[in-house]
CSV table of C-alpha atoms in Angstrom, one decimal:
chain,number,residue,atom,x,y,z
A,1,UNK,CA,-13.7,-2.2,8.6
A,2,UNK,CA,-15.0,-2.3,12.5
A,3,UNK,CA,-13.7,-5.0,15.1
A,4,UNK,CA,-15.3,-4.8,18.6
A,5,UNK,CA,-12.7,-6.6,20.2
A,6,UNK,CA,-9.2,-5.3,21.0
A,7,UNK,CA,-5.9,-6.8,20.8
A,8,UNK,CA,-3.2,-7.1,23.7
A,9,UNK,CA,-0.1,-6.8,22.1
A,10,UNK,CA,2.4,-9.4,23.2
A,11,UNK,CA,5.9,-8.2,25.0
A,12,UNK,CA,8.8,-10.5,23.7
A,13,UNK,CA,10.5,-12.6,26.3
A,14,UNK,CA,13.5,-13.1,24.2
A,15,UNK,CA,14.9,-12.5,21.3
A,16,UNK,CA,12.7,-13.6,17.8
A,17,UNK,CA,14.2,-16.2,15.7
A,18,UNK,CA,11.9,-16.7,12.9
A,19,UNK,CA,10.9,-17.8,9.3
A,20,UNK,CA,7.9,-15.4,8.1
A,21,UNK,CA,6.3,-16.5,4.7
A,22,UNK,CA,4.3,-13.3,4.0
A,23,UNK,CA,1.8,-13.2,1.5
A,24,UNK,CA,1.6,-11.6,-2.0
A,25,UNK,CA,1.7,-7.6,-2.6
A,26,UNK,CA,-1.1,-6.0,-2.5
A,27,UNK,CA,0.3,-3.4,-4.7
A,28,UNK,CA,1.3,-5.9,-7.6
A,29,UNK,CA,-2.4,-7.8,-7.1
A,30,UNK,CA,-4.3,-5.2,-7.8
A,31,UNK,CA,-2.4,-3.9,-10.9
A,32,UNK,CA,-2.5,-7.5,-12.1
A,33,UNK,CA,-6.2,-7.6,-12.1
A,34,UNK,CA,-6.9,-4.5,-14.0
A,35,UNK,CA,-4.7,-5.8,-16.5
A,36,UNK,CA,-6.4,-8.8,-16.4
A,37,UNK,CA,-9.7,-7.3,-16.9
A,38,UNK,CA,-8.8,-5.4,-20.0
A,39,UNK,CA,-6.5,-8.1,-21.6
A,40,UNK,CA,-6.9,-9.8,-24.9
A,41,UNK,CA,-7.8,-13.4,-23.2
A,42,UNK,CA,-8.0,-15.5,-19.9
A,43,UNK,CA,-5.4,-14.8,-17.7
A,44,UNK,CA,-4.2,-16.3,-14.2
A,45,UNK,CA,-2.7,-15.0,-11.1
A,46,UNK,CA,-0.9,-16.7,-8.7
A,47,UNK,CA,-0.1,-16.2,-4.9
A,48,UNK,CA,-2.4,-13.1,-4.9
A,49,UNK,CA,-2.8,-11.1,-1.7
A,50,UNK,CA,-6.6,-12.1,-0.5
A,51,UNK,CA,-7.7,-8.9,1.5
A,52,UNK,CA,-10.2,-6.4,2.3
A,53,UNK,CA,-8.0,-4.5,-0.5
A,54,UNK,CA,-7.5,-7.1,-2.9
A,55,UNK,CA,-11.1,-8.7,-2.8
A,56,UNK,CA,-12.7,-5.3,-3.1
A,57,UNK,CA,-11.2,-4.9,-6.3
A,58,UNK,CA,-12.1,-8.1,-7.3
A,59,UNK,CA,-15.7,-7.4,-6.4
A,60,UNK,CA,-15.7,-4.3,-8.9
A,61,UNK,CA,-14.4,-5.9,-11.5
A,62,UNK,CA,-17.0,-8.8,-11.2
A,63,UNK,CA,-19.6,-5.7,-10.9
A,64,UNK,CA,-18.8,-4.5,-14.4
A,65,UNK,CA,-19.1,-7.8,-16.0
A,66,UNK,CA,-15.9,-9.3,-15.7
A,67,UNK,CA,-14.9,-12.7,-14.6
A,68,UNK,CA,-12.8,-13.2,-11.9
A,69,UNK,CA,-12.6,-16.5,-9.9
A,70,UNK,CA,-11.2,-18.5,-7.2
A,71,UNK,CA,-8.4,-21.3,-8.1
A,72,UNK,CA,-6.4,-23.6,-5.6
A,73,UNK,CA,-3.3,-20.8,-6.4
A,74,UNK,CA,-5.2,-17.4,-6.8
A,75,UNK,CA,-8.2,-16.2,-9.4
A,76,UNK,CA,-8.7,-17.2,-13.0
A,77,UNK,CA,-10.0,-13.8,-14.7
A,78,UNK,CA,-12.0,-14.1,-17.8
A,79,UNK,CA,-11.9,-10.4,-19.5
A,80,UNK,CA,-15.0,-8.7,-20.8
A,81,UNK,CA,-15.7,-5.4,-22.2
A,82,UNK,CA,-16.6,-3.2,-18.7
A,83,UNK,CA,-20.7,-2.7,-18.7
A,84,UNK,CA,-23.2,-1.0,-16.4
A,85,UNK,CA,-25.2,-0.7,-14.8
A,86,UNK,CA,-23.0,-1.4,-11.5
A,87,UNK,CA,-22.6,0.0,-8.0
A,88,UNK,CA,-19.0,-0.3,-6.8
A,89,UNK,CA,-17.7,0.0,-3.2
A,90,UNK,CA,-14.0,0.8,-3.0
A,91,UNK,CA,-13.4,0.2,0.8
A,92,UNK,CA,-11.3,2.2,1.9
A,93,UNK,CA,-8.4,1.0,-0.6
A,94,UNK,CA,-6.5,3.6,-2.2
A,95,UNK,CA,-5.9,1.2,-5.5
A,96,UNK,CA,-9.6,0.5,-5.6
A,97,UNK,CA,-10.6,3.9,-5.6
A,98,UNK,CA,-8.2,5.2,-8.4
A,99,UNK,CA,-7.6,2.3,-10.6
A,100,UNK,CA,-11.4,1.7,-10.6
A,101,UNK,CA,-12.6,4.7,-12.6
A,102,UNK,CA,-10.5,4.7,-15.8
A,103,UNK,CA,-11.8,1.2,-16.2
A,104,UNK,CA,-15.4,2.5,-15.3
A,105,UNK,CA,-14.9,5.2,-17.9
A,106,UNK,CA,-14.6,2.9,-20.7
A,107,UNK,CA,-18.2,0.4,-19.6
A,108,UNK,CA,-21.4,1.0,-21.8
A,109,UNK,CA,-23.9,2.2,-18.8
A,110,UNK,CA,-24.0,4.3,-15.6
A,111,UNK,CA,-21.8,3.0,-12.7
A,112,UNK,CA,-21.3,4.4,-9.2
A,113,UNK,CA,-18.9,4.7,-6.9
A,114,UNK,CA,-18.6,4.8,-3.6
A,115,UNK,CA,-16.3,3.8,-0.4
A,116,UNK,CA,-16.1,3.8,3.4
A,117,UNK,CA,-16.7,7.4,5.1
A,118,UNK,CA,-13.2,8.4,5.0
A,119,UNK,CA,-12.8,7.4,1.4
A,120,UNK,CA,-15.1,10.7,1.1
A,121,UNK,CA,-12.0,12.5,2.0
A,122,UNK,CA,-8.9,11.0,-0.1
A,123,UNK,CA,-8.0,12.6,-2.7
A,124,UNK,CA,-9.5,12.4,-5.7
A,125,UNK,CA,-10.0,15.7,-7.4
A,126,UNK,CA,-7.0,15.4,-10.3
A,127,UNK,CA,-7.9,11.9,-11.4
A,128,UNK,CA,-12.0,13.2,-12.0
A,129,UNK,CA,-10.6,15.8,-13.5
A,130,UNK,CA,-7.8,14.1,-15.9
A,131,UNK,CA,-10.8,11.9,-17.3
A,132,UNK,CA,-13.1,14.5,-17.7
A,133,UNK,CA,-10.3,15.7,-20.1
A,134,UNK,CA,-10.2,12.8,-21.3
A,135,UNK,CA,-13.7,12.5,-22.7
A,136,UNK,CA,-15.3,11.1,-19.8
A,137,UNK,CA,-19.0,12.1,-18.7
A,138,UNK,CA,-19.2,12.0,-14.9
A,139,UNK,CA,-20.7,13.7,-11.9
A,140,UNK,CA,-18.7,14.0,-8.6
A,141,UNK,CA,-21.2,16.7,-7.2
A,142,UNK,CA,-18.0,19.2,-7.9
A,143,UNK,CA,-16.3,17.9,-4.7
A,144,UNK,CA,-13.7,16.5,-6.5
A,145,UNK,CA,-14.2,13.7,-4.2
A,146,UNK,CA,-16.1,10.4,-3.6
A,147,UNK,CA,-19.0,9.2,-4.3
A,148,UNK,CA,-18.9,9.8,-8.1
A,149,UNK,CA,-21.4,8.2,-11.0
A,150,UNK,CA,-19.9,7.4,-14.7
A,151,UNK,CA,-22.3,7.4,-17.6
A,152,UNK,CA,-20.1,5.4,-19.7
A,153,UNK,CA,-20.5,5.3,-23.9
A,154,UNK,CA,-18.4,2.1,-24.0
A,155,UNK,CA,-14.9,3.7,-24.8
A,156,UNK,CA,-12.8,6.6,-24.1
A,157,UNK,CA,-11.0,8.9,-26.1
A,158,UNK,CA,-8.0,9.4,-24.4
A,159,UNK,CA,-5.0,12.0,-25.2
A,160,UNK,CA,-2.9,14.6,-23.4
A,161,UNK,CA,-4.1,15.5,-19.7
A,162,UNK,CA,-2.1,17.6,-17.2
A,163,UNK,CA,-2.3,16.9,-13.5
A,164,UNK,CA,-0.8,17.6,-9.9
A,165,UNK,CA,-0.7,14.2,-8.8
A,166,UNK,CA,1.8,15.4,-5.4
A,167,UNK,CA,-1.4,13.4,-3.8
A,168,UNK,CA,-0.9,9.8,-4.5
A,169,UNK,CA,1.2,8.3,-6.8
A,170,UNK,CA,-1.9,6.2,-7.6
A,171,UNK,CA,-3.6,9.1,-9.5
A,172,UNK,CA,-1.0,8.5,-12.0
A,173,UNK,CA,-1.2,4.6,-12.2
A,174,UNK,CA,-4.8,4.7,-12.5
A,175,UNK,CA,-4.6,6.5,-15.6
A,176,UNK,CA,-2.2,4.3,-17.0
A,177,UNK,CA,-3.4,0.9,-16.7
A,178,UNK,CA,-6.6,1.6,-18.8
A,179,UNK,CA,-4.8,3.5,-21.1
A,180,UNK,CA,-4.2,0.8,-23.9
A,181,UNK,CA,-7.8,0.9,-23.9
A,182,UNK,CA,-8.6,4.4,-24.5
A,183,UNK,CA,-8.7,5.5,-28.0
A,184,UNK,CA,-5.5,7.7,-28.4
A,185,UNK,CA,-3.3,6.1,-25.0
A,186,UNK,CA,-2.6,8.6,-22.9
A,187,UNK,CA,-0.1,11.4,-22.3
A,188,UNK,CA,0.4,12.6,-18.3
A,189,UNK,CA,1.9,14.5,-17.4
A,190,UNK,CA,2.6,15.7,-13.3
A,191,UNK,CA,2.9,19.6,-12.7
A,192,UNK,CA,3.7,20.3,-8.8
A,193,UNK,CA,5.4,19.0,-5.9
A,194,UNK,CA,7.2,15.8,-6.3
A,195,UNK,CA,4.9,13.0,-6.9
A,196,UNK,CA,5.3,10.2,-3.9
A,197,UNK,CA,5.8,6.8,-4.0
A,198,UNK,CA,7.7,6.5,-7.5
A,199,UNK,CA,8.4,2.9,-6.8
A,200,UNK,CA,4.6,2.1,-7.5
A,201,UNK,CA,4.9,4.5,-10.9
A,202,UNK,CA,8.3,2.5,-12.1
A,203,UNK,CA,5.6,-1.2,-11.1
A,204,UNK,CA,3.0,0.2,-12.7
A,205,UNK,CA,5.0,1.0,-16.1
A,206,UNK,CA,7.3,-2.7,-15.5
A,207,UNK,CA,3.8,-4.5,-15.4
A,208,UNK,CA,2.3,-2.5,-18.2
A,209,UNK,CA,5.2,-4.0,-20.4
A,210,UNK,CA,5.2,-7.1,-19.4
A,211,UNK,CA,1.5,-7.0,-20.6
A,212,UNK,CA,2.6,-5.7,-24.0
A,213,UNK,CA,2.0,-2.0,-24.0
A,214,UNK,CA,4.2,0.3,-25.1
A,215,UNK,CA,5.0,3.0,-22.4
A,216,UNK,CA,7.1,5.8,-22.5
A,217,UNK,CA,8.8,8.0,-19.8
A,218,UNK,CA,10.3,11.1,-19.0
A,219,UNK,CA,10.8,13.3,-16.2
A,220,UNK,CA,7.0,14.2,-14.4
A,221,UNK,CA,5.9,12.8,-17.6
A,222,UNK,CA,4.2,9.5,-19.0
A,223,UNK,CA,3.1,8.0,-22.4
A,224,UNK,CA,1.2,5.0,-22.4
A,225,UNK,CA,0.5,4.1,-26.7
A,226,UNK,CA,-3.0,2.4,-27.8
A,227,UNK,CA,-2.9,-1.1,-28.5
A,228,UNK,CA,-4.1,-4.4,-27.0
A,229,UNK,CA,-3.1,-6.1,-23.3
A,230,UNK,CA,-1.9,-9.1,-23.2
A,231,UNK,CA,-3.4,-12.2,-21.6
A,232,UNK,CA,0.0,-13.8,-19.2
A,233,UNK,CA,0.0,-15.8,-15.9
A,234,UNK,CA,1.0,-13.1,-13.6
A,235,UNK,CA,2.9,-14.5,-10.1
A,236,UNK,CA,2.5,-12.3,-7.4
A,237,UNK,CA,5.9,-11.6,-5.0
A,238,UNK,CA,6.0,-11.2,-0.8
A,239,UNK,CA,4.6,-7.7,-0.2
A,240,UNK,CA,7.9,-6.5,1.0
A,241,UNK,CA,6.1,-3.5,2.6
A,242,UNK,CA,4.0,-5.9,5.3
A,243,UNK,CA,8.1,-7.2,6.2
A,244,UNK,CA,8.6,-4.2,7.8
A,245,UNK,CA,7.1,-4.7,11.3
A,246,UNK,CA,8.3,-8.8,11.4
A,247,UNK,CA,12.0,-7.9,10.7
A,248,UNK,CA,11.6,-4.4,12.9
A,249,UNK,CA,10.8,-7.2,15.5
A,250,UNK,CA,14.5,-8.7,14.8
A,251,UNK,CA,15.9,-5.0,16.1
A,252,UNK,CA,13.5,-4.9,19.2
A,253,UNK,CA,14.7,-8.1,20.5
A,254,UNK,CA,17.9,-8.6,19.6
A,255,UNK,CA,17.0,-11.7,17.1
A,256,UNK,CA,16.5,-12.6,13.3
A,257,UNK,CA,13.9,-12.8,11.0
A,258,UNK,CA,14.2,-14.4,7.6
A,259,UNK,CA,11.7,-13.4,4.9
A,260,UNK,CA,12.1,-16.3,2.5
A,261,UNK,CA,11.3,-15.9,-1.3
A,262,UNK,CA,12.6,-11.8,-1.2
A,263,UNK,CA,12.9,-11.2,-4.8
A,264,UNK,CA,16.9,-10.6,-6.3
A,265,UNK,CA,15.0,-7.3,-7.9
A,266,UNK,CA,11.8,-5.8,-7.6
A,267,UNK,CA,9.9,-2.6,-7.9
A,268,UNK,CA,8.2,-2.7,-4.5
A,269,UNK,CA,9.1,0.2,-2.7
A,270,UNK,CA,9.2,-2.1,0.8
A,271,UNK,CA,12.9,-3.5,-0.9
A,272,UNK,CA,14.0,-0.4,0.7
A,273,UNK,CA,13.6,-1.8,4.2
A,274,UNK,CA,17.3,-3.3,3.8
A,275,UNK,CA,18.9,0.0,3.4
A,276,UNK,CA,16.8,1.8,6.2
A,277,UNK,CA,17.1,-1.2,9.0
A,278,UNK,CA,20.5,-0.8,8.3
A,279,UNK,CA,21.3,2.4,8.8
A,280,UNK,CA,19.5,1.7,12.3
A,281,UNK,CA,22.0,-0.9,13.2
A,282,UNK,CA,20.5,-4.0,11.4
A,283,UNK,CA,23.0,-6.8,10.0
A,284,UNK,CA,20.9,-7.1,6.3
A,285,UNK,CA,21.8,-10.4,4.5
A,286,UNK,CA,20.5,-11.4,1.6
A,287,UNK,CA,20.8,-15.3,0.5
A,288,UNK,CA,18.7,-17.8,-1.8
A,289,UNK,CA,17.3,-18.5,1.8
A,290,UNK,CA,15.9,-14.8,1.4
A,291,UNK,CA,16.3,-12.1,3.3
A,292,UNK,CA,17.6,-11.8,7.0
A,293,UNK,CA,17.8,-8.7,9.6
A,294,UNK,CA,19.8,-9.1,12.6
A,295,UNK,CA,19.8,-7.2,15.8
A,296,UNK,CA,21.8,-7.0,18.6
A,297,UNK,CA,18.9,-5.3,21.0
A,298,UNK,CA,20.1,-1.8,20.9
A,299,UNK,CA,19.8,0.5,17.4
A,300,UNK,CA,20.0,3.8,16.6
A,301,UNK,CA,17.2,6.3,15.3
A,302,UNK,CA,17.0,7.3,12.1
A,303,UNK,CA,17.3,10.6,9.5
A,304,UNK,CA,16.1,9.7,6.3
A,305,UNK,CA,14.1,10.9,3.5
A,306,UNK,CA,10.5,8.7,3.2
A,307,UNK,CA,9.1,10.4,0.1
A,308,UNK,CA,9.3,7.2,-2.3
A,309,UNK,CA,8.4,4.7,0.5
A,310,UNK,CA,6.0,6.5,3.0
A,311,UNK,CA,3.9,3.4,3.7
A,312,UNK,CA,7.0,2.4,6.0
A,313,UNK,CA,6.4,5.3,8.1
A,314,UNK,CA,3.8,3.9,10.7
A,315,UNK,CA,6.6,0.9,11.4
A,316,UNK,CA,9.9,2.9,11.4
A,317,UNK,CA,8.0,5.6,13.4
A,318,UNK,CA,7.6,2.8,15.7
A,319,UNK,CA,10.5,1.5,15.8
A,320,UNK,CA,12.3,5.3,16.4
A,321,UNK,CA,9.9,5.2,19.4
A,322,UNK,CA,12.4,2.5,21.0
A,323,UNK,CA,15.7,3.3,19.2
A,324,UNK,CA,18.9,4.9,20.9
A,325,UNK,CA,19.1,8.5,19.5
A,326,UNK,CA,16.5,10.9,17.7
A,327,UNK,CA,14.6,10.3,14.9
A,328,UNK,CA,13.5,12.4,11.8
A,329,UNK,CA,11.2,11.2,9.1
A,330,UNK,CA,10.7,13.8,6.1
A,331,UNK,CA,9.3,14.1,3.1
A,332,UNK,CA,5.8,12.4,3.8
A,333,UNK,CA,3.4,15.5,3.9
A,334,UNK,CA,1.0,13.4,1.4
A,335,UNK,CA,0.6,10.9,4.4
A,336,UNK,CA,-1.8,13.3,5.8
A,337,UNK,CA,-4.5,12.2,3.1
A,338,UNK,CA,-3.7,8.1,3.3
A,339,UNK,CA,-6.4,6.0,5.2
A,340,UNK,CA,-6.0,8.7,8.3
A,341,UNK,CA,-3.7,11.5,8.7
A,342,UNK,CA,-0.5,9.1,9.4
A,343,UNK,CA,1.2,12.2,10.8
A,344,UNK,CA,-1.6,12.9,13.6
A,345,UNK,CA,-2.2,9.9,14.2
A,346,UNK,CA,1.2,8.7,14.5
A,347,UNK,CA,1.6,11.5,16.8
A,348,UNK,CA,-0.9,11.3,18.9
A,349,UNK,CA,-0.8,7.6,20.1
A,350,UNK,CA,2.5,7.5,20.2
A,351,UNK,CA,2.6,10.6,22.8
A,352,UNK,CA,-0.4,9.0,24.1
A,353,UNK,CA,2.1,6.1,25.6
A,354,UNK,CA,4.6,8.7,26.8
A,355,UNK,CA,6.7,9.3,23.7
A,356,UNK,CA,7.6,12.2,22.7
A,357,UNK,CA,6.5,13.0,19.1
A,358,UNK,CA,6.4,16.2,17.3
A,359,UNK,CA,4.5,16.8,14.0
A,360,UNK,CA,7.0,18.9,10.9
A,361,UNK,CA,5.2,20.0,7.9
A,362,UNK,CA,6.7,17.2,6.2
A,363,UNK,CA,7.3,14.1,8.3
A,364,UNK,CA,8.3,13.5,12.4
A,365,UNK,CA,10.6,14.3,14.9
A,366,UNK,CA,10.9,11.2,17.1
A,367,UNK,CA,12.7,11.6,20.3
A,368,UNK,CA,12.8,8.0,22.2
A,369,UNK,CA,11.5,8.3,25.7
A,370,UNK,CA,10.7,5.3,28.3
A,371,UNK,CA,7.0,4.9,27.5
A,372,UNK,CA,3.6,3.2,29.3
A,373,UNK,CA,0.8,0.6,28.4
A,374,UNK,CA,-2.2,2.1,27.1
A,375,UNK,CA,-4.7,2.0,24.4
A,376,UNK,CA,-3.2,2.7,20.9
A,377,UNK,CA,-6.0,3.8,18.5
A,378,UNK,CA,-5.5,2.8,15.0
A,379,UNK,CA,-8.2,5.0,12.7
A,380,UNK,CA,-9.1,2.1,10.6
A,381,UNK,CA,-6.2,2.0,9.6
A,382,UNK,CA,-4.0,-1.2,8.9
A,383,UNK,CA,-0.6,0.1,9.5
A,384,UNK,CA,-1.3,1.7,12.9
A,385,UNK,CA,-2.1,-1.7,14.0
A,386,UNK,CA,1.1,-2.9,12.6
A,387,UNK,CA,2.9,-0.1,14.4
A,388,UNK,CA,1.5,-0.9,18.0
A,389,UNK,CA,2.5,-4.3,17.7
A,390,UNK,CA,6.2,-3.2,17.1
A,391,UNK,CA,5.8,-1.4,20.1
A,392,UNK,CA,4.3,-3.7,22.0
A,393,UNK,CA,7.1,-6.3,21.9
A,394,UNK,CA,9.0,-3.8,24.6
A,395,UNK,CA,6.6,-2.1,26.1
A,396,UNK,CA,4.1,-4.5,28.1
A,397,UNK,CA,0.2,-3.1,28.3
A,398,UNK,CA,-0.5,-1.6,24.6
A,399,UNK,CA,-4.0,-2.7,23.9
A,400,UNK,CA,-4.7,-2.2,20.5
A,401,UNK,CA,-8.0,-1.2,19.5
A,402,UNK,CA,-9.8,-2.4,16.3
A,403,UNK,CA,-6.9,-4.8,15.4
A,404,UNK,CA,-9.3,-6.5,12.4
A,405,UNK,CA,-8.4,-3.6,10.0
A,406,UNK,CA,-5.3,-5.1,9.7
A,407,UNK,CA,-7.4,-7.6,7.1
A,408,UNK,CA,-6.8,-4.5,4.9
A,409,UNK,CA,-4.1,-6.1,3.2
A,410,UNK,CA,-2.9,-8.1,6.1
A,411,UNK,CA,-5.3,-11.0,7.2
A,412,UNK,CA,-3.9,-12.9,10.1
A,413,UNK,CA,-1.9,-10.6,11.2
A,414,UNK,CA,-2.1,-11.3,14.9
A,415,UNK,CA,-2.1,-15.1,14.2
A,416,UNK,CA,1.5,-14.5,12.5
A,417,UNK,CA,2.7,-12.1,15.2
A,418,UNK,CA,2.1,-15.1,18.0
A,419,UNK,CA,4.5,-17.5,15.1
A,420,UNK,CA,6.7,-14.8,15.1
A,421,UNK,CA,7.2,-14.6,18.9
A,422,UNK,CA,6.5,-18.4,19.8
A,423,UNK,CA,9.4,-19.5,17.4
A,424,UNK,CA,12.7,-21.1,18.6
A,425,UNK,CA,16.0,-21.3,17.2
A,426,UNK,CA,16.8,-24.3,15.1
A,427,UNK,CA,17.3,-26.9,17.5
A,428,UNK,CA,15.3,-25.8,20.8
A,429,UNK,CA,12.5,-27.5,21.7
């Protein structure tokens, strides 16, 4: 996704004191609409995330016959068994690219799959392998990699499959949402490092039940039985994840930002934002108002452990850029193969503004440093923009280049930041 215009990022005045009504998780959105696809009748979903993400995956699923459209409150999807032949463009979206194929596996007829040029380069290799296994007749050129073509016999055997998914958690979920499709279910199970991201594993499993399927676990290890999906009304929460940089804001500039409609419990990994902005220095109360951080204009860096929740890196790297004290962000090596090597990149524009960034193996070491205007180049990649603007709020001059990836899973993203920043206290005019 290509802008030609950049983006100023505007330097707070004052402290924030905002309401931000985000949109639905792109995570749960996607999930809901490959259950949807293969369910047992018509299904709704409400407050969806509408997105580059989101609508791509919509897009494929209308590409193999299935019915998926617009309401006043989200999409009406009409299920379908999955047919070719179909040409299907994942983006650049993680979800798209690995949820895609297991459903792709199971269409009568040839479908192909492609995505944006760094989609080339994600990996891939385990999950083409696994179906393989699995009975599925593809051709990926033996790259392992996108683009791949599908000759599908209109089913799937399923069974046992081992994998090293220490990649993306998503190589997992992939295989587990068609599963009730495939003939025998299917039996993962993980062999290597740690897989990332569990939160997205424990949503995937929480919204396979609550579609009827019977789903076992166990440690690195993952049963998903045979049987039919069930047609519900899904209702899509707040994508806790794209929270991060408006209540980040709150610590910058000394404010508060309330995220109303923060669910009580919830699988998204972003609910770990309260625990992390804490340990910064955030005052984190929760309330049926919903969620509210605090700052006081100063915080502290951060030591912490990022392995379940790396997409909060780009923000909290951000926001260690500015903090008190040193900062250092482990356990996110698999970041290197996201929409651009986070690490690098992160890196690199930082230090490109003065900071002081070092890559580990694993995660960063942040050191806080008074830093400069300058461009901040963001890879085509959504949460790089999301981290400039974090910066920008105290460091006047960061021109953000190609600020409309954001739309990724983010539309209106700079329209929101100018709410977040023009709001006044209850009571100021």
């Amino acid at each position: 996704m290509t802008s030609g215009a950049s983006w100023l990022a505007p330097t707070a005045d004052r402290p924030v004191a905002a309401r931000v009504a985000l949109p639905g998780s792109k995570s749960m959105t996607n999930r809901a609409l490959i259950l949807a696809a293969l369910a047992d009748g018509p299904v709704t979903i409400e407050r969806p995330l509408r997105s580059r993400d989101t609508d791509l995956m919509a897009a494929a699923l209308r590409a193999l016959g299935i019915g998926v459209a617009e309401t006043s409150g989200g999409w009406a999807v009409t299920p379908a068994e999955p047919a070719g032949p179909a040409r299907i463009d994942v983006g650049l979206a993680g979800t798209v690219m690995r949820f895609v194929p297991p459903v792709a596996a199971l269409a009568a007829g040839t479908v192909e799959i492609d995505g944006d040029p760094r989609a080339r380069e994600r990996p891939m290799g385990p999950l083409i392998a696994a179906l393989r296994a699995l009975g599925a007749d593809l051709d990926d050129g033996g790259r392992g990699l996108l683009p791949l073509t599908l000759r599908g016999r209109g089913g799937l055997a399923g069974g046992a499959v081992t994998i090293d998914a220490s990649g993306s958690s998503q190589l997992v979920s992939g295989l587990l949402l068609a599963a009730p499709r495939f003939g025998k279910g299917v039996e993962v199970r993980h062999e290597g490092p740690p897989v990332p991201s569990a939160p997205h594993l424990e949503m995937t499993v929480a919204m396979l039940r609550a579609a009827g399927a019977t789903v076992d676990t166990g440690p690195d290890l993952w049963r998903v039985a045979p049987g039919p999906v069930t047609a519900r009304r899904w209702e899509i929460e707040p994508d806790l994840s794209n929270a991060a940089q408006f209540l980040g804001a709150a610590l910058v500039t000394g404010g508060s930002v309330t995220v109303p409609g923060w669910p009580a419990a919830t699988t998204q990994p972003g609910d770990r934002l309260r625990d992390l902005l804490a340990a910064m220095g955030a005052e984190v109360t929760s309330s049926p108002d919903g969620l509210t951080v605090r700052g006081t204009g100063t915080f502290t860096g951060l030591d912490a452990d990022l392995h379940e929740v790396g997409e909060l890196t780009p923000v909290l790297a951000a926001l260690a850029a500015l903090a008190g004290t040193p900062s250092r962000l482990t356990g996110i090596a698999h970041l290197r193969g996201h929409e651009t090597d986070r690490l690098a990149a992160l890196a690199a524009e930082i230090n490109g503004l003065g900071g002081d960034v070092r890559e580990l193996s694993d995660g960063l070491e942040i050191r806080p440093r008074p830093l400069r205007g300058g461009v901040f180049h963001t890879y085509d990649d959504h949460r790089m923009v999301m981290a400039a603007a974090v910066l920008g709020l105290a460091v006047p001059g960061v021109e953000v280049e190609n600020p409309g990836t954001v739309g990724k899973t983010l539309p209106g993203f700079t329209g929101l930041w100018a709410d977040l920043l023009a709001a006044r206290p209850t009571g100021q005019g």
